[in-house]
Backbone as a printed PyTorch tensor [residue, N CA C, xyz], in Angstrom:
tensor([[[  71.1030,   25.2390, -112.5630],
         [  70.3410,   26.1260, -111.6890],
         [  68.9940,   26.4390, -112.3230]],

        [[  67.9360,   26.2530, -111.5740],
         [  66.6010,   26.5260, -112.0980],
         [  66.1340,   27.9010, -111.6320]],

        [[  65.5530,   28.6460, -112.5510],
         [  65.0300,   29.9650, -112.2300],
         [  63.5710,   29.9870, -112.6500]],

        [[  62.6930,   30.2970, -111.7010],
         [  61.2800,   30.2970, -112.0130],
         [  60.6870,   28.9040, -111.8870]],

        [[  59.4820,   28.7560, -112.3680],
         [  58.7590,   27.4960, -112.2580],
         [  58.6680,   26.8270, -113.6250]],

        [[  58.4350,   25.5120, -113.6590],
         [  58.2620,   24.8540, -114.9500],
         [  57.0480,   25.4220, -115.6750]],

        [[  57.0130,   25.2770, -117.0010],
         [  55.8540,   25.7860, -117.7420],
         [  54.5910,   25.0390, -117.3450]],

        [[  53.4660,   25.7160, -117.4910],
         [  52.1940,   25.0720, -117.2000],
         [  52.0060,   23.8530, -118.0960]],

        [[  51.3800,   22.8170, -117.5610],
         [  51.1400,   21.6060, -118.3370],
         [  50.3640,   21.9550, -119.6080]],

        [[  50.9150,   21.5420, -120.7290],
         [  50.2530,   21.7860, -122.0020],
         [  50.5200,   23.1590, -122.5850]],

        [[  51.1810,   24.0460, -121.8510],
         [  51.4560,   25.3960, -122.3350],
         [  52.8140,   25.3990, -123.0150]],

        [[  52.8350,   25.7020, -124.3090],
         [  54.0770,   25.6370, -125.0740],
         [  54.4560,   26.9740, -125.6850]],

        [[  53.7540,   28.0330, -125.2900],
         [  54.0290,   29.3440, -125.8430],
         [  54.4910,   30.2980, -124.7420]],

        [[  55.3110,   31.2760, -125.1260],
         [  55.6310,   32.3480, -124.2000],
         [  54.3710,   33.1690, -123.9700]],

        [[  54.2040,   33.6730, -122.7670],
         [  52.9840,   34.3970, -122.4300],
         [  53.2460,   35.2980, -121.2380]],

        [[  52.4150,   36.3100, -121.0920],
         [  52.4820,   37.1690, -119.9290],
         [  51.8720,   36.4320, -118.7460]],

        [[  52.5110,   36.5470, -117.6110],
         [  52.0720,   35.8080, -116.4290],
         [  52.4300,   36.6060, -115.1860]],

        [[  51.7730,   36.3080, -114.0810],
         [  52.1510,   36.8910, -112.8020],
         [  53.2670,   36.1040, -112.1330]],

        [[  53.6760,   35.0140, -112.7620],
         [  54.7300,   34.1790, -112.2150],
         [  55.9560,   34.2100, -113.1090]],

        [[  57.0980,   33.9670, -112.4890],
         [  58.3030,   33.7210, -113.2700],
         [  58.2350,   32.2640, -113.7340]],

        [[  58.6270,   32.0320, -114.9700],
         [  58.6250,   30.6640, -115.4790],
         [  59.7280,   30.5190, -116.5140]],

        [[  60.0460,   29.2940, -116.8540],
         [  60.9940,   29.0540, -117.9350],
         [  60.3470,   28.1330, -118.9540]],

        [[  60.8230,   28.2060, -120.1880],
         [  60.2600,   27.3940, -121.2690],
         [  61.3660,   27.0880, -122.2650]],

        [[  61.5290,   25.8310, -122.6110],
         [  62.5170,   25.4280, -123.6120],
         [  61.8950,   25.5630, -124.9940]],

        [[  62.4800,   26.4390, -125.8080],
         [  61.8890,   26.7430, -127.1070],
         [  62.9360,   27.3900, -127.9950]],

        [[  62.8850,   27.1160, -129.2930],
         [  63.8150,   27.7280, -130.2260],
         [  63.6610,   29.2440, -130.2210]],

        [[  64.7640,   29.9330, -130.4790],
         [  64.7410,   31.3940, -130.4300],
         [  63.7150,   31.9820, -131.4000]],

        [[  63.7220,   31.5270, -132.6410],
         [  62.8100,   32.0860, -133.6370],
         [  61.3520,   31.8370, -133.2620]],

        [[  61.0740,   30.6650, -132.7210],
         [  59.6960,   30.3670, -132.2990],
         [  59.2750,   31.2720, -131.1460]],

        [[  60.1870,   31.5050, -130.1960],
         [  59.8830,   32.3920, -129.0900],
         [  59.6640,   33.8240, -129.5520]],

        [[  60.4520,   34.2590, -130.5270],
         [  60.2770,   35.6130, -131.0600],
         [  58.9140,   35.7610, -131.7310]],

        [[  58.4570,   34.7230, -132.3870],
         [  57.1080,   34.7750, -132.9720],
         [  56.0540,   34.9170, -131.8710]],

        [[  56.2590,   34.2040, -130.7710],
         [  55.3360,   34.3360, -129.6440],
         [  55.3020,   35.7790, -129.1450]],

        [[  56.4850,   36.4020, -129.0240],
         [  56.5390,   37.7660, -128.5010],
         [  55.8520,   38.7480, -129.4370]],

        [[  56.0040,   38.5440, -130.7450],
         [  55.3040,   39.4100, -131.6930],
         [  53.7960,   39.2640, -131.5270]],

        [[  53.3520,   38.0330, -131.3190],
         [  51.9170,   37.7850, -131.1290],
         [  51.4260,   38.4170, -129.8300]],

        [[  52.2050,   38.2560, -128.7570],
         [  51.8450,   38.8400, -127.4690],
         [  51.6860,   40.3530, -127.5980]],

        [[  52.5690,   40.9750, -128.3890],
         [  52.5770,   42.4340, -128.5170],
         [  51.3010,   42.9810, -129.1360]],

        [[  50.5610,   42.1390, -129.8370],
         [  49.3540,   42.6150, -130.5160],
         [  48.2810,   43.0700, -129.5320]],

        [[  48.1510,   42.3740, -128.3850],
         [  47.0700,   42.7360, -127.4640],
         [  47.4850,   42.7860, -125.9970]],

        [[  48.7980,   42.8400, -125.7270],
         [  49.2590,   42.9660, -124.3410],
         [  48.8490,   44.3220, -123.7760]],

        [[  48.5770,   44.3490, -122.4810],
         [  48.1610,   45.5860, -121.8230],
         [  49.3310,   46.3130, -121.1750]],

        [[  50.4940,   45.6800, -121.1480],
         [  51.6590,   46.2960, -120.5250],
         [  52.9240,   45.7060, -121.1320]],

        [[  54.0410,   46.3430, -120.8190],
         [  55.3260,   45.7790, -121.2080],
         [  55.6220,   44.5610, -120.3330]],

        [[  56.4780,   43.6880, -120.8490],
         [  56.9320,   42.5420, -120.0770],
         [  58.2760,   42.1190, -120.6500]],

        [[  58.9910,   41.2560, -119.9470],
         [  60.3640,   40.9690, -120.3670],
         [  60.7460,   39.5080, -120.1470]],

        [[  61.7040,   39.0750, -120.9540],
         [  62.2000,   37.6980, -120.9520],
         [  63.7030,   37.7150, -121.1940]],

        [[  64.3460,   36.6500, -120.7680],
         [  65.7500,   36.3870, -121.1070],
         [  65.8030,   35.0930, -121.9100]],

        [[  66.6200,   35.0800, -122.9590],
         [  66.8200,   33.8580, -123.7420],
         [  68.3010,   33.5000, -123.7200]],

        [[  68.6000,   32.2050, -123.4660],
         [  69.9690,   31.6900, -123.5010],
         [  70.1080,   30.7270, -124.6720]],

        [[  70.9880,   31.0700, -125.6010],
         [  71.1310,   30.2630, -126.8080],
         [  71.6750,   28.8720, -126.5170]],

        [[  72.6050,   28.7800, -125.5740],
         [  73.2360,   27.4830, -125.3100],
         [  72.2220,   26.4220, -124.9190]],

        [[  71.2360,   26.8270, -124.1550],
         [  70.2470,   25.8710, -123.6570],
         [  68.9090,   25.9750, -124.3770]],

        [[  68.7750,   26.9940, -125.2540],
         [  67.4840,   27.2510, -125.9280],
         [  66.3650,   27.3860, -124.9030]],

        [[  66.6820,   28.0680, -123.8160],
         [  65.7070,   28.2320, -122.7360],
         [  65.3440,   29.7070, -122.5690]],

        [[  64.0370,   29.9530, -122.4380],
         [  63.4970,   31.2760, -122.1720],
         [  63.1220,   31.3950, -120.6950]],

        [[  63.3880,   32.5550, -120.1290],
         [  63.0020,   32.8430, -118.7530],
         [  62.0950,   34.0650, -118.7500]],

        [[  60.8830,   33.8940, -118.2500],
         [  59.9890,   35.0400, -118.0940],
         [  60.3370,   35.7590, -116.8030]],

        [[  60.4890,   37.0850, -116.8800],
         [  60.9400,   37.8420, -115.7200],
         [  59.8070,   38.5210, -114.9740]],

        [[  58.5960,   38.0080, -115.1750],
         [  57.4340,   38.5640, -114.4950],
         [  57.2820,   40.0170, -114.9440]],

        [[  56.6730,   40.8650, -114.1720],
         [  56.5320,   42.2690, -114.5530],
         [  57.6760,   43.0610, -113.9350]],

        [[  58.8970,   42.7070, -114.3270],
         [  60.0900,   43.3520, -113.7870],
         [  60.5920,   44.3450, -114.8200]],

        [[  60.6350,   45.6010, -114.4680],
         [  61.1150,   46.5960, -115.4080],
         [  62.6350,   46.6510, -115.3570]],

        [[  63.2230,   47.0330, -116.4700],
         [  64.6730,   46.9420, -116.5990],
         [  65.3840,   47.9190, -115.6920]],

        [[  64.6910,   48.9380, -115.1540],
         [  65.3120,   49.7860, -114.1540],
         [  65.7140,   48.9750, -112.9250]],

        [[  65.1210,   47.7830, -112.7850],
         [  65.4330,   46.9400, -111.6330],
         [  66.6640,   46.0610, -111.8620]],

        [[  67.2150,   46.0940, -113.1070],
         [  68.4470,   45.3600, -113.3280],
         [  69.5690,   46.0350, -112.5480]],

        [[  70.3440,   45.2690, -111.8300],
         [  71.4470,   45.8090, -111.0430],
         [  72.6950,   44.9970, -111.3760]],

        [[  73.8890,   45.5360, -111.0760],
         [  75.1200,   44.8430, -111.4820],
         [  75.2300,   43.4080, -111.0010]],

        [[  74.6400,   43.0930, -109.8660],
         [  74.7700,   41.7330, -109.3330],
         [  73.6860,   40.7940, -109.8490]],

        [[  72.8180,   41.2630, -110.7170],
         [  71.7740,   40.4010, -111.2540],
         [  70.5210,   41.1940, -111.5440]],

        [[  69.3830,   40.6860, -111.1640],
         [  68.1100,   41.3630, -111.3770],
         [  67.4200,   41.5020, -110.0330]],

        [[  67.2080,   42.7250, -109.6140],
         [  66.6590,   42.9770, -108.2940],
         [  65.1370,   42.8830, -108.3190]],

        [[  64.5770,   42.1730, -107.3830],
         [  63.1340,   42.0230, -107.2890],
         [  62.6910,   42.4810, -105.9080]],

        [[  61.7150,   43.3790, -105.8660],
         [  61.1770,   43.8910, -104.6030],
         [  62.2690,   44.4750, -103.7130]],

        [[  63.3110,   44.9940, -104.3380],
         [  64.3410,   45.7060, -103.6000],
         [  65.3610,   44.8390, -102.8900]],

        [[  65.1720,   43.5130, -102.9160],
         [  66.1130,   42.6900, -102.1620],
         [  66.5100,   41.4180, -102.8990]],

        [[  65.5210,   40.6060, -103.2640],
         [  65.8190,   39.3310, -103.9150],
         [  66.5130,   39.5710, -105.2500]],

        [[  67.5160,   38.7570, -105.5530],
         [  68.2330,   38.9020, -106.8140],
         [  68.3490,   37.5580, -107.5230]],

        [[  68.1750,   37.5890, -108.8140],
         [  68.5020,   36.4230, -109.6250],
         [  69.9810,   36.4710, -109.9590]],

        [[  70.6130,   35.3340, -110.1830],
         [  72.0230,   35.3500, -110.5700],
         [  72.1850,   35.9720, -111.9570]],

        [[  73.3760,   36.4180, -112.2400],
         [  73.6340,   36.9590, -113.5650],
         [  73.4510,   35.8670, -114.6080]],

        [[  72.6470,   36.1470, -115.6110],
         [  72.4540,   35.1590, -116.6660],
         [  73.7360,   34.9620, -117.4740]],

        [[  74.6080,   35.9710, -117.4910],
         [  75.8540,   35.8420, -118.2490],
         [  76.7770,   34.8010, -117.6350]],

        [[  76.4890,   34.3760, -116.4130],
         [  77.3040,   33.3470, -115.7760],
         [  76.8050,   31.9470, -116.1210]],

        [[  75.7750,   31.8740, -116.9480],
         [  75.1510,   30.5820, -117.2190],
         [  75.5370,   30.0010, -118.5770]],

        [[  76.6250,   30.5180, -119.1790],
         [  77.1900,   29.8300, -120.3330],
         [  77.0490,   30.4890, -121.6770]],

        [[  76.2220,   31.5020, -121.8220],
         [  76.0980,   32.1480, -123.1200],
         [  75.6760,   33.5900, -122.9420]],

        [[  75.8520,   34.3860, -123.9900],
         [  75.4170,   35.7680, -123.9340],
         [  73.9040,   35.8260, -123.7720]],

        [[  73.4130,   36.3990, -122.6900],
         [  71.9610,   36.4580, -122.5040],
         [  71.3420,   37.4940, -123.4280]],

        [[  70.2160,   37.1590, -124.0080],
         [  69.4700,   38.1000, -124.8490],
         [  68.2790,   38.5870, -124.0360]],

        [[  68.2250,   39.8820, -123.8420],
         [  67.1650,   40.4920, -123.0480],
         [  66.0990,   41.0430, -123.9930]],

        [[  64.9080,   40.4830, -123.9210],
         [  63.7840,   40.9210, -124.7440],
         [  62.7510,   41.6310, -123.8780]],

        [[  62.1710,   42.6800, -124.4210],
         [  60.9440,   43.1980, -123.8190],
         [  60.0210,   43.6290, -124.9500]],

        [[  58.7570,   43.7480, -124.6370],
         [  57.7780,   44.0690, -125.6760],
         [  57.3270,   45.5230, -125.5640]],

        [[  57.0330,   46.1130, -126.7310],
         [  56.3310,   47.3880, -126.8330],
         [  54.9790,   47.0700, -127.4760]],

        [[  53.9370,   46.9960, -126.6650],
         [  52.6300,   46.5410, -127.1780],
         [  51.9920,   47.5230, -128.1590]],

        [[  51.1130,   46.9980, -129.0050],
         [  50.3190,   47.8450, -129.9040],
         [  49.4750,   48.8470, -129.1120]],

        [[  49.2240,   48.5380, -127.8510],
         [  48.4490,   49.4290, -126.9910],
         [  49.0580,   50.8350, -126.9700]],

        [[  50.3940,   50.9140, -127.1070],
         [  51.0510,   52.2210, -127.1370],
         [  50.5260,   53.0600, -128.3010]],

        [[  50.3630,   52.4050, -129.4590],
         [  49.8720,   53.1080, -130.6470],
         [  48.4300,   53.5440, -130.4210]],

        [[  47.6070,   52.6500, -129.8890],
         [  46.2040,   52.9910, -129.6190],
         [  46.1030,   54.1680, -128.6540]],

        [[  46.9450,   54.1510, -127.6130],
         [  46.9000,   55.2210, -126.6210],
         [  47.3250,   56.5520, -127.2230]],

        [[  48.2720,   56.5060, -128.1530],
         [  48.7130,   57.7520, -128.8000],
         [  47.5440,   58.4300, -129.5150]],

        [[  46.8030,   57.6640, -130.2940],
         [  45.6920,   58.2580, -131.0350],
         [  44.5590,   58.6830, -130.1060]],

        [[  44.3500,   57.9180, -129.0380],
         [  43.2990,   58.2770, -128.0900],
         [  43.6190,   59.5700, -127.3470]],

        [[  44.8950,   59.7500, -126.9870],
         [  45.2850,   60.9130, -126.1930],
         [  45.4700,   62.1690, -127.0340]],

        [[  45.9990,   62.0260, -128.2530],
         [  46.3180,   63.2000, -129.0710],
         [  45.1970,   63.5970, -130.0130]],

        [[  44.2450,   62.6880, -130.2260],
         [  43.1630,   62.9220, -131.1940],
         [  43.7240,   63.1580, -132.6000]],

        [[  44.9180,   62.6300, -132.8610],
         [  45.5310,   62.7790, -134.1850],
         [  44.7270,   61.9920, -135.2160]],

        [[  44.7510,   62.4430, -136.4850],
         [  44.0530,   61.7030, -137.5430],
         [  44.5190,   60.2570, -137.5770]],

        [[  43.5670,   59.3440, -137.5470],
         [  43.8680,   57.9170, -137.4740],
         [  43.6570,   57.2870, -138.8470]],

        [[  44.6230,   56.4860, -139.2680],
         [  44.5130,   55.7980, -140.5470],
         [  45.6820,   54.8530, -140.7110]],

        [[  45.6710,   54.0430, -141.7560],
         [  46.7150,   53.0270, -141.9470],
         [  48.0960,   53.6550, -142.0300]],

        [[  48.2350,   54.7500, -142.7900],
         [  49.5480,   55.3700, -142.9560],
         [  50.0720,   55.9140, -141.6370]],

        [[  49.2450,   56.6610, -140.9020],
         [  49.6960,   57.2340, -139.6380],
         [  49.9590,   56.1440, -138.6050]],

        [[  49.1690,   55.0820, -138.6400],
         [  49.4090,   53.9680, -137.7100],
         [  50.7340,   53.2720, -138.0360]],

        [[  51.0420,   53.0750, -139.2910],
         [  52.3120,   52.4520, -139.6460],
         [  53.4920,   53.2990, -139.1720]],

        [[  53.3480,   54.6260, -139.2890],
         [  54.4180,   55.4990, -138.7900],
         [  54.5840,   55.3310, -137.2850]],

        [[  53.4840,   55.2900, -136.5500],
         [  53.5820,   55.1630, -135.1010],
         [  54.1020,   53.7880, -134.6900]],

        [[  53.7810,   52.7610, -135.4720],
         [  54.3560,   51.4380, -135.1930],
         [  55.8760,   51.4900, -135.3410]],

        [[  56.3470,   52.2180, -136.3410],
         [  57.7950,   52.3730, -136.5090],
         [  58.3800,   53.1560, -135.3370]],

        [[  57.6850,   54.2020, -134.9330],
         [  58.1550,   55.0430, -133.8330],
         [  58.2850,   54.2330, -132.5440]],

        [[  57.3180,   53.3770, -132.2700],
         [  57.3430,   52.6080, -131.0250],
         [  58.2300,   51.3660, -131.1180]],

        [[  58.8600,   51.1660, -132.2610],
         [  59.8860,   50.1240, -132.3550],
         [  61.2340,   50.6450, -131.8640]],

        [[  61.2990,   51.9500, -131.5360],
         [  62.5370,   52.5640, -131.0650],
         [  62.7560,   52.2700, -129.5810]],

        [[  64.0260,   52.1900, -129.1490],
         [  64.3070,   52.0650, -127.7180],
         [  64.1150,   53.3990, -127.0150]],

        [[  63.6450,   53.3450, -125.7820],
         [  63.5330,   54.5450, -124.9490],
         [  64.9070,   54.8620, -124.3540]],

        [[  64.9910,   56.0160, -123.6770],
         [  66.2370,   56.3490, -122.9890],
         [  66.5390,   55.3160, -121.9040]],

        [[  65.4900,   54.8150, -121.2430],
         [  65.6880,   53.7730, -120.2390],
         [  66.2330,   52.4940, -120.8520]],

        [[  65.7340,   52.1410, -122.0430],
         [  66.2330,   50.9570, -122.7420],
         [  67.7230,   51.1090, -123.0630]],

        [[  68.0880,   52.2990, -123.5780],
         [  69.4860,   52.5440, -123.9420],
         [  70.3840,   52.5220, -122.7120]],

        [[  69.8490,   52.9880, -121.5970],
         [  70.6270,   52.9740, -120.3560],
         [  70.9680,   51.5480, -119.9330]],

        [[  70.0130,   50.6430, -120.0820],
         [  70.2740,   49.2410, -119.7410],
         [  71.3380,   48.6570, -120.6580]],

        [[  71.2340,   48.9290, -121.9480],
         [  72.2300,   48.4250, -122.9030],
         [  73.6260,   48.9270, -122.5530]],

        [[  73.7060,   50.1950, -122.1600],
         [  75.0050,   50.7890, -121.8270],
         [  75.5680,   50.2170, -120.5320]],

        [[  74.7130,   50.0790, -119.5340],
         [  75.1770,   49.6540, -118.2100],
         [  75.3690,   48.1480, -118.0850]],

        [[  74.7620,   47.3920, -119.0070],
         [  74.8730,   45.9360, -118.9720],
         [  75.3220,   45.4400, -120.3440]],

        [[  76.5770,   45.7180, -120.7110],
         [  77.0480,   45.3740, -122.0590],
         [  77.0560,   43.8760, -122.3360]],

        [[  76.9570,   43.0620, -121.2770],
         [  76.9220,   41.6080, -121.4940],
         [  75.5820,   41.1390, -122.0480]],

        [[  74.5730,   42.0130, -122.0290],
         [  73.2610,   41.6620, -122.5580],
         [  73.1200,   42.0930, -124.0110]],

        [[  72.5580,   41.2220, -124.8190],
         [  72.1270,   41.5540, -126.1710],
         [  70.6670,   41.9880, -126.0380]],

        [[  70.3800,   43.2590, -126.3150],
         [  69.0530,   43.8180, -126.0160],
         [  68.1720,   43.9220, -127.2540]],

        [[  66.9230,   43.5270, -127.1110],
         [  65.9810,   43.5490, -128.2310],
         [  64.5790,   43.9410, -127.7600]],

        [[  63.8420,   44.5610, -128.6800],
         [  62.4470,   44.9400, -128.4520],
         [  61.5840,   44.1610, -129.4330]],

        [[  60.5340,   43.5380, -128.9360],
         [  59.5780,   42.8690, -129.8140],
         [  58.3250,   43.7240, -129.9360]],

        [[  57.8810,   43.9290, -131.1670],
         [  56.5950,   44.5570, -131.4390],
         [  55.8220,   43.6140, -132.3560]],

        [[  54.5980,   43.9680, -132.6450],
         [  53.8120,   43.1130, -133.5420],
         [  54.3790,   43.1070, -134.9540]],

        [[  55.2430,   44.0820, -135.2630],
         [  55.8100,   44.2020, -136.6120],
         [  57.1370,   43.4660, -136.7750]],

        [[  57.8300,   43.1980, -135.6760],
         [  59.1270,   42.5450, -135.7850],
         [  59.9850,   42.7880, -134.5600]],

        [[  61.2940,   42.6030, -134.7240],
         [  62.2490,   42.6770, -133.6260],
         [  63.2820,   43.7680, -133.8860]],

        [[  63.4450,   44.6600, -132.9160],
         [  64.4860,   45.6840, -132.9680],
         [  65.6600,   45.2470, -132.1030]],

        [[  66.8590,   45.2270, -132.6950],
         [  68.0820,   45.0390, -131.9200],
         [  68.6580,   46.4200, -131.6430]],

        [[  69.0500,   46.6710, -130.4040],
         [  69.6220,   47.9840, -130.1080],
         [  70.8420,   47.8520, -129.2120]],

        [[  71.7750,   48.7690, -129.4140],
         [  73.0210,   48.7520, -128.6690],
         [  73.4650,   50.1810, -128.4010]],

        [[  73.7060,   50.4990, -127.1480],
         [  74.3000,   51.7800, -126.7820],
         [  75.8030,   51.5530, -126.6630]],

        [[  76.5670,   52.1560, -127.5650],
         [  78.0010,   51.8620, -127.6590],
         [  78.8750,   52.7650, -126.8030]],

        [[  78.4160,   53.9770, -126.5240],
         [  79.2020,   54.9330, -125.7530],
         [  78.2700,   55.6700, -124.7880]],

        [[  78.8410,   56.3060, -123.7550],
         [  78.0010,   57.0950, -122.8460],
         [  77.2240,   58.1980, -123.5550]],

        [[  77.7250,   58.6440, -124.7210],
         [  77.0050,   59.6690, -125.4840],
         [  75.6340,   59.1920, -125.9320]],

        [[  75.4350,   57.8910, -125.9370],
         [  74.1440,   57.3440, -126.3780],
         [  72.9970,   57.9010, -125.5550]],

        [[  73.2510,   58.1640, -124.2800],
         [  72.1880,   58.6510, -123.4090],
         [  71.8790,   60.1260, -123.6530]],

        [[  72.7360,   60.7920, -124.4360],
         [  72.4840,   62.1840, -124.7970],
         [  71.7810,   62.2910, -126.1460]],

        [[  71.6350,   61.1580, -126.8190],
         [  70.9640,   61.1450, -128.1170],
         [  69.4680,   61.0110, -127.9030]],

        [[  68.7200,   61.9780, -128.3620],
         [  67.2690,   61.9110, -128.2590],
         [  66.7260,   61.3700, -129.5810]],

        [[  66.4790,   60.0710, -129.6080],
         [  66.0430,   59.4510, -130.8650],
         [  64.6900,   59.9970, -131.2980]],

        [[  63.8480,   60.3820, -130.3220],
         [  62.5480,   60.9540, -130.6650],
         [  62.7140,   62.2250, -131.4910]],

        [[  63.6720,   63.0780, -131.0890],
         [  63.8940,   64.3350, -131.7930],
         [  64.3570,   64.0890, -133.2160]],

        [[  65.2490,   63.1250, -133.3970],
         [  65.7340,   62.8010, -134.7410],
         [  64.5770,   62.3640, -135.6320]],

        [[  63.7030,   61.5450, -135.0810],
         [  62.5730,   61.0410, -135.8610],
         [  61.5850,   62.1580, -136.1780]],

        [[  61.2730,   62.9550, -135.1860],
         [  60.2310,   63.9720, -135.3740],
         [  60.6300,   65.0210, -136.4100]],

        [[  61.9030,   65.3610, -136.4920],
         [  62.3040,   66.3800, -137.4610],
         [  62.3170,   65.8430, -138.8920]],

        [[  62.2410,   64.5180, -139.0300],
         [  62.2150,   63.9040, -140.3600],
         [  60.9100,   63.1620, -140.6220]],

        [[  59.8830,   63.4890, -139.8540],
         [  58.6250,   62.7540, -139.9280],
         [  58.0720,   62.6770, -141.3480]],

        [[  58.0460,   63.8030, -142.0430],
         [  57.4560,   63.8220, -143.3820],
         [  58.1940,   62.8950, -144.3410]],

        [[  59.5060,   62.8290, -144.1940],
         [  60.2840,   61.9180, -145.0430],
         [  59.8790,   60.4720, -144.8060]],

        [[  59.7610,   60.0870, -143.5370],
         [  59.4140,   58.6990, -143.2260],
         [  57.9930,   58.3730, -143.6690]],

        [[  57.0810,   59.3050, -143.4550],
         [  55.6950,   59.0900, -143.8740],
         [  55.6310,   58.8880, -145.3870]],

        [[  56.4120,   59.6690, -146.1170],
         [  56.4300,   59.5510, -147.5910],
         [  56.9690,   58.1850, -148.0140]],

        [[  58.0420,   57.7440, -147.3600],
         [  58.6260,   56.4370, -147.7120],
         [  57.6470,   55.3180, -147.3800]],

        [[  57.0280,   55.3900, -146.2060],
         [  56.0510,   54.3740, -145.8280],
         [  54.8980,   54.3450, -146.8200]],

        [[  54.4420,   55.5100, -147.2350],
         [  53.3260,   55.6140, -148.1740],
         [  53.6720,   55.0240, -149.5320]],

        [[  54.8940,   55.3100, -150.0130],
         [  55.2600,   54.9290, -151.3770],
         [  55.9670,   53.5830, -151.4620]],

        [[  56.6800,   53.2060, -150.3800],
         [  57.5440,   52.0240, -150.4840],
         [  57.3040,   50.9980, -149.3860]],

        [[  56.4620,   51.3380, -148.4130],
         [  56.1000,   50.3530, -147.4000],
         [  56.7150,   50.6020, -146.0380]],

        [[  56.1410,   49.9350, -145.0400],
         [  56.5250,   50.1130, -143.6460],
         [  57.9960,   49.8150, -143.3960]],

        [[  58.4760,   48.6690, -143.8870],
         [  59.8340,   48.2340, -143.5730],
         [  60.8680,   49.2400, -144.0630]],

        [[  60.7250,   49.7210, -145.2900],
         [  61.7030,   50.6640, -145.8320],
         [  61.6400,   52.0040, -145.0960]],

        [[  60.4390,   52.3980, -144.6740],
         [  60.3310,   53.6100, -143.8720],
         [  61.0440,   53.4650, -142.5400]],

        [[  60.8810,   52.3180, -141.9160],
         [  61.5350,   52.0640, -140.6410],
         [  63.0530,   51.9810, -140.8180]],

        [[  63.5070,   51.3290, -141.8910],
         [  64.9530,   51.2590, -142.1510],
         [  65.5470,   52.6520, -142.3220]],

        [[  64.8260,   53.5380, -143.0090],
         [  65.3020,   54.9150, -143.1880],
         [  65.4170,   55.6200, -141.8410]],

        [[  64.4310,   55.4090, -140.9800],
         [  64.4350,   55.9860, -139.6380],
         [  65.6460,   55.4970, -138.8490]],

        [[  65.8750,   54.1860, -138.8570],
         [  66.9930,   53.6160, -138.1110],
         [  68.3270,   54.0850, -138.6720]],

        [[  68.4360,   54.1660, -140.0000],
         [  69.6910,   54.6310, -140.6290],
         [  70.0260,   56.0440, -140.1790]],

        [[  69.0210,   56.9120, -140.1280],
         [  69.2520,   58.2950, -139.6990],
         [  69.7330,   58.3540, -138.2520]],

        [[  69.1240,   57.5420, -137.3870],
         [  69.5330,   57.5260, -135.9810],
         [  70.9640,   57.0130, -135.8470]],

        [[  71.2900,   55.9380, -136.5550],
         [  72.6510,   55.3950, -136.5030],
         [  73.6700,   56.4300, -136.9670]],

        [[  73.3150,   57.1560, -138.0360],
         [  74.2380,   58.1360, -138.6050],
         [  74.3710,   59.3600, -137.7080]],

        [[  73.2530,   59.9310, -137.2880],
         [  73.2970,   61.1590, -136.4970],
         [  73.8950,   60.9300, -135.1100]],

        [[  73.7850,   59.7340, -134.6070],
         [  74.3890,   59.4350, -133.3010],
         [  75.8640,   59.0760, -133.4480]],

        [[  76.3400,   59.0460, -134.6900],
         [  77.7160,   58.6320, -134.9730],
         [  78.0120,   57.2610, -134.3680]],

        [[  77.0150,   56.4180, -134.4930],
         [  77.0820,   55.0390, -134.0110],
         [  77.2070,   54.9130, -132.4970]],

        [[  76.9010,   56.0010, -131.7630],
         [  76.7540,   55.8490, -130.3090],
         [  75.5690,   54.9490, -130.0130]],

        [[  74.5730,   55.0280, -130.8920],
         [  73.4250,   54.1310, -130.8420],
         [  73.4120,   53.3300, -132.1280]],

        [[  73.2050,   52.0400, -132.0140],
         [  73.1500,   51.1860, -133.2040],
         [  71.8470,   50.4050, -133.1850]],

        [[  71.0360,   50.6050, -134.2250],
         [  69.7470,   49.9390, -134.3270],
         [  69.6750,   49.0860, -135.5810]],

        [[  68.9810,   47.9760, -135.4810],
         [  68.6650,   47.1570, -136.6630],
         [  67.3200,   46.4970, -136.4150]],

        [[  66.7280,   45.9540, -137.4640],
         [  65.3690,   45.4140, -137.3770],
         [  65.2580,   44.1790, -138.2550]],

        [[  64.4960,   43.2020, -137.7890],
         [  64.2490,   42.0230, -138.5980],
         [  62.8780,   41.4490, -138.2330]],

        [[  62.3540,   40.6280, -139.1040],
         [  61.0850,   39.9730, -138.8460],
         [  61.2940,   38.4690, -138.7940]],

        [[  60.3810,   37.7720, -138.1490],
         [  60.4890,   36.3020, -138.0400],
         [  59.1810,   35.6770, -138.5140]]])
């Protein structure tokens, strides 16, 4: 079954488009593309990857609130078939662009610098409540967020996950994370942030991070 259109002639990278398309590409190579896209994308966007076929599907500008039990709803009526019926666990990727970080500093007028930017990059690597809702309601999907810094894997394990405010957990420990980032680097600061969320949620939410 074909979903979307063939890739543009000569185009071998994942990219934001107004069209749905598919592209045959190794998972790690596609993840590198998503990290690159996140550097200057103007909006979020999403893809599905199937390991069995090593095929990526671009889902156009479809937000995950449009995912429905029978597939993916488009314009309120059209539906794609469930990717889980196509032979492997579907991996659902979406990007959190660097634009989020830029907008934060523009709107809040907060002091801007390398340390504060690294903290905000870690903050925007977190799943939103909407992201966690998709993970909970569609357990057949392996859910991930791509940022310019790397890939966040997230899983909502219980309905309590939607009662966990990850923002609150992070904000009350901000100084700790800033100190770790300052003294030991971005990755260790982010790992500390994720560890606290995993622990305080009692594993209702499970986060991990890796780079490619």
